[in-house]
């Protein structure tokens, strides 16, 4: 069974940092790109960042470029998101999602339950 | 940046057909996926690559994509289909989601 489990969320002051983690199991982790998608309270889905299977290709949404850093450890089947200079508008439930790439497109075929990040003074 | 537009809400009677649209510039040139999200749950892909259903997704879910509009169709809508639905496309190494459509079955 494919499973991804996020951790690391919490309450943090604006301008501070937080590191999210995602533990994956049930599939060959280093065969797939992985992504972070967030959802602000009562709002829609927003893609945050993605990383290819070998970390050779990394992309970010404009809203987090320069502040967030995605990384992965294939030996540990884990994905991370280092979030610096956090803003109130970064408050959201952060999902780890397994990406499936085919025919020049990517969709997300497995999602975790999310970890909540609250940025507030 | 690339934008996808969905109607914020729609309603359908049980047993009827629901058609949820997603529009974007030349969207037909991209593949579209659709996700269902029920309250308190994570999103679930119900259609990928415009019209493919993952295993376990009922046949009443179907999709199409042409021109500037992709459509998710739910035939014989059931009360359990009440949820938020999001379209998603891939554009220049980034994923783009529509704003979501809240489907009410009543």
Short mmCIF file of C-alpha atoms in Angstrom, two decimals:
data_model
loop_
_atom_site.label_atom_id
_atom_site.label_comp_id
_atom_site.label_asym_id
_atom_site.label_seq_id
_atom_site.Cartn_x
_atom_site.Cartn_y
_atom_site.Cartn_z
CA UNK A 1 0.00 0.00 0.00
CA UNK A 2 1.36 3.41 -1.01
CA UNK A 3 1.65 5.70 1.98
CA UNK A 4 3.04 9.17 2.55
CA UNK A 5 3.03 10.72 6.00
CA UNK A 6 3.84 14.36 6.66
CA UNK A 7 5.20 15.81 9.87
CA UNK A 8 6.81 18.96 11.20
CA UNK A 9 3.96 21.44 11.09
CA UNK A 10 3.20 23.83 13.90
CA UNK A 11 2.77 27.42 15.00
CA UNK A 12 5.58 29.77 14.03
CA UNK A 13 6.14 33.54 14.11
CA UNK A 14 6.40 35.51 10.87
CA UNK A 15 9.96 35.61 9.60
CA UNK A 16 10.93 32.36 11.29
CA UNK A 17 11.69 28.94 9.78
CA UNK A 18 10.12 25.50 9.81
CA UNK A 19 11.08 22.20 8.23
CA UNK A 20 8.49 19.74 7.01
CA UNK A 21 9.15 16.07 6.39
CA UNK A 22 7.38 13.35 4.46
CA UNK A 23 7.99 9.63 4.99
CA UNK A 24 7.10 7.43 2.04
CA UNK A 25 6.47 3.70 1.88
CA UNK A 26 4.82 1.10 -0.30
CA UNK A 27 6.49 2.10 -3.56
CA UNK A 28 9.95 2.49 -5.05
CA UNK A 29 10.61 6.00 -3.82
CA UNK A 30 13.48 6.84 -6.14
CA UNK A 31 11.39 6.03 -9.21
CA UNK A 32 9.11 9.03 -8.71
CA UNK A 33 9.14 12.78 -8.46
CA UNK A 34 7.62 14.15 -5.26
CA UNK A 35 5.76 17.35 -4.59
CA UNK A 36 4.38 19.63 -1.91
CA UNK A 37 0.89 21.06 -2.33
CA UNK A 38 -0.75 23.35 0.20
CA UNK A 39 -4.27 24.42 1.05
CA UNK A 40 -4.99 27.54 3.06
CA UNK A 41 -7.95 27.25 5.45
CA UNK A 42 -11.17 27.20 3.44
CA UNK A 43 -9.30 27.75 0.18
CA UNK A 44 -8.24 25.73 -2.85
CA UNK A 45 -5.17 23.71 -3.68
CA UNK A 46 -1.87 25.41 -4.50
CA UNK A 47 1.16 23.57 -5.81
CA UNK A 48 4.28 24.62 -3.87
CA UNK A 49 7.27 22.69 -5.14
CA UNK A 50 8.40 19.52 -6.88
CA UNK A 51 11.62 17.52 -7.10
CA UNK A 52 12.58 14.87 -9.62
CA UNK A 53 13.59 11.34 -8.67
CA UNK A 54 17.30 12.17 -8.57
CA UNK A 55 16.96 15.80 -7.35
CA UNK A 56 18.24 16.95 -10.74
CA UNK A 57 15.13 18.98 -11.52
CA UNK A 58 13.54 21.21 -8.89
CA UNK A 59 10.81 23.80 -9.30
CA UNK A 60 8.94 26.20 -7.06
CA UNK A 61 5.82 28.29 -7.20
CA UNK A 62 6.54 32.00 -7.58
CA UNK A 63 4.98 32.59 -4.16
CA UNK A 64 7.71 30.60 -2.37
CA UNK A 65 10.70 30.91 -4.71
CA UNK A 66 13.77 31.99 -2.78
CA UNK A 67 12.24 31.20 0.62
CA UNK A 68 11.48 27.46 0.46
CA UNK A 69 13.88 24.64 -0.37
CA UNK A 70 12.77 21.13 -1.31
CA UNK A 71 15.04 18.14 -0.92
CA UNK A 72 14.88 14.36 -0.77
CA UNK A 73 16.84 11.47 0.67
CA UNK A 74 16.27 8.38 -1.44
CA UNK A 75 18.17 6.17 1.00
CA UNK A 76 15.62 7.07 3.68
CA UNK A 77 12.55 7.34 1.44
CA UNK A 78 12.00 10.86 2.69
CA UNK A 79 11.09 14.26 1.32
CA UNK A 80 11.65 17.60 3.06
CA UNK A 81 10.59 21.20 2.71
CA UNK A 82 12.68 23.85 4.42
CA UNK A 83 10.56 26.96 4.83
CA UNK A 84 12.36 30.20 5.68
CA UNK A 85 11.15 33.77 6.06
CA UNK A 86 7.63 32.52 6.69
CA UNK A 87 4.71 34.85 6.10
CA UNK A 88 1.19 34.90 7.44
CA UNK A 89 -0.02 33.92 3.97
CA UNK A 90 1.98 30.69 4.16
CA UNK A 91 -0.53 29.41 6.72
CA UNK A 92 -1.96 26.22 5.23
CA UNK A 93 -2.24 22.47 5.38
CA UNK A 94 0.79 21.14 3.54
CA UNK A 95 0.38 17.90 1.61
CA UNK A 96 3.13 15.62 0.39
CA UNK A 97 2.11 14.10 -2.94
CA UNK A 98 3.59 11.43 -5.17
CA UNK A 99 3.83 12.58 -8.75
CA UNK A 100 3.14 10.36 -11.71
CA UNK A 101 4.68 11.59 -14.94
CA UNK A 102 3.57 10.39 -18.34
CA UNK A 103 3.10 11.89 -21.80
CA UNK A 104 4.59 15.20 -20.77
CA UNK A 105 2.29 15.80 -17.87
CA UNK A 106 2.27 15.17 -14.13
CA UNK A 107 -0.57 14.30 -11.82
CA UNK A 108 -0.66 13.39 -8.16
CA UNK A 109 -1.74 9.83 -7.49
CA UNK A 110 -1.12 9.58 -3.76
CA UNK A 111 -1.48 12.19 -1.05
CA UNK A 112 -0.75 12.28 2.64
CA UNK A 113 -3.09 13.60 5.28
CA UNK A 114 -1.21 16.87 5.50
CA UNK A 115 0.58 18.79 8.23
CA UNK A 116 -0.72 22.15 9.38
CA UNK A 117 1.53 25.20 9.36
CA UNK A 118 0.26 28.30 11.11
CA UNK A 119 2.22 31.53 10.79
CA UNK A 120 1.06 34.08 13.31
CA UNK A 121 2.42 36.59 15.76
CA UNK B 1 1.51 32.39 -15.08
CA UNK B 2 -1.06 29.96 -16.36
CA UNK B 3 -4.57 30.16 -14.93
CA UNK B 4 -7.38 27.63 -14.74
CA UNK B 5 -10.92 28.84 -14.08
CA UNK B 6 -13.73 26.78 -12.56
CA UNK B 7 -17.23 27.77 -11.46
CA UNK B 8 -17.20 28.14 -7.65
CA UNK B 9 -20.25 25.98 -7.14
CA UNK B 10 -22.93 23.96 -8.80
CA UNK B 11 -25.76 21.71 -7.74
CA UNK B 12 -27.28 18.59 -9.23
CA UNK B 13 -30.15 16.29 -8.33
CA UNK B 14 -29.38 12.67 -7.47
CA UNK B 15 -29.32 10.50 -10.57
CA UNK B 16 -28.73 13.44 -12.89
CA UNK B 17 -25.55 14.35 -14.78
CA UNK B 18 -23.12 16.90 -13.39
CA UNK B 19 -20.69 18.63 -15.75
CA UNK B 20 -17.93 20.65 -14.15
CA UNK B 21 -15.89 22.85 -16.44
CA UNK B 22 -12.32 24.07 -16.27
CA UNK B 23 -11.10 26.69 -18.69
CA UNK B 24 -7.67 27.92 -19.64
CA UNK B 25 -5.83 29.26 -22.64
CA UNK B 26 -5.36 26.44 -25.16
CA UNK B 27 -6.09 23.95 -22.39
CA UNK B 28 -6.81 21.30 -24.98
CA UNK B 29 -3.08 21.22 -25.75
CA UNK B 30 -2.36 20.08 -22.19
CA UNK B 31 -3.43 17.04 -20.21
CA UNK B 32 -5.90 17.70 -17.38
CA UNK B 33 -6.42 15.80 -14.16
CA UNK B 34 -9.36 16.06 -11.78
CA UNK B 35 -9.36 15.62 -8.01
CA UNK B 36 -12.22 15.04 -5.62
CA UNK B 37 -11.89 16.34 -2.07
CA UNK B 38 -14.46 15.62 0.61
CA UNK B 39 -14.53 17.60 3.89
CA UNK B 40 -11.62 16.70 6.14
CA UNK B 41 -10.05 14.40 3.55
CA UNK B 42 -7.08 14.58 1.22
CA UNK B 43 -7.64 15.04 -2.52
CA UNK B 44 -8.22 11.93 -4.61
CA UNK B 45 -7.52 11.77 -8.33
CA UNK B 46 -10.62 10.69 -10.24
CA UNK B 47 -9.47 11.46 -13.81
CA UNK B 48 -5.99 11.84 -15.25
CA UNK B 49 -4.67 12.52 -18.76
CA UNK B 50 -8.03 14.10 -19.68
CA UNK B 51 -10.16 10.96 -19.62
CA UNK B 52 -8.45 8.08 -17.82
CA UNK B 53 -9.88 6.67 -14.63
CA UNK B 54 -7.61 5.26 -11.91
CA UNK B 55 -8.51 1.83 -10.68
CA UNK B 56 -11.28 1.97 -8.12
CA UNK B 57 -12.92 5.09 -9.52
CA UNK B 58 -16.51 4.42 -10.61
CA UNK B 59 -17.34 4.43 -14.32
CA UNK B 60 -19.78 7.30 -13.80
CA UNK B 61 -16.75 9.62 -13.73
CA UNK B 62 -15.49 10.67 -17.16
CA UNK B 63 -13.52 13.54 -18.62
CA UNK B 64 -12.93 15.40 -21.85
CA UNK B 65 -10.70 18.24 -22.97
CA UNK B 66 -10.79 20.30 -26.14
CA UNK B 67 -10.11 23.88 -27.15
CA UNK B 68 -10.03 26.00 -24.03
CA UNK B 69 -12.25 23.84 -21.85
CA UNK B 70 -11.93 20.57 -19.96
CA UNK B 71 -15.00 18.94 -18.49
CA UNK B 72 -15.50 16.44 -15.70
CA UNK B 73 -18.77 14.59 -16.12
CA UNK B 74 -20.45 12.59 -13.41
CA UNK B 75 -23.29 10.49 -14.78
CA UNK B 76 -25.99 9.30 -12.43
CA UNK B 77 -24.63 11.49 -9.62
CA UNK B 78 -24.92 9.99 -6.18
CA UNK B 79 -25.09 11.75 -2.82
CA UNK B 80 -21.60 10.41 -2.04
CA UNK B 81 -20.26 12.48 -4.95
CA UNK B 82 -20.90 15.70 -3.06
CA UNK B 83 -17.43 17.23 -2.74
CA UNK B 84 -15.03 19.87 -3.99
CA UNK B 85 -13.54 19.14 -7.39
CA UNK B 86 -10.29 20.60 -8.70
CA UNK B 87 -8.83 20.50 -12.18
CA UNK B 88 -5.06 20.47 -12.63
CA UNK B 89 -2.69 20.88 -15.54
CA UNK B 90 1.07 20.89 -15.94
CA UNK B 91 2.64 24.04 -17.38
CA UNK B 92 6.32 24.72 -17.81
CA UNK B 93 7.56 22.52 -14.97
CA UNK B 94 4.87 23.65 -12.56
CA UNK B 95 1.47 22.30 -11.59
CA UNK B 96 -1.53 24.58 -11.82
CA UNK B 97 -4.84 23.97 -10.05
CA UNK B 98 -8.20 25.49 -10.78
CA UNK B 99 -9.93 27.30 -7.95
CA UNK B 100 -12.25 24.38 -7.28
CA UNK B 101 -15.96 23.71 -7.71
CA UNK B 102 -18.16 22.79 -4.79
CA UNK B 103 -20.66 20.20 -6.04
CA UNK B 104 -23.86 19.91 -4.05
CA UNK B 105 -26.13 16.92 -4.63
CA UNK B 106 -29.69 17.69 -3.57
#
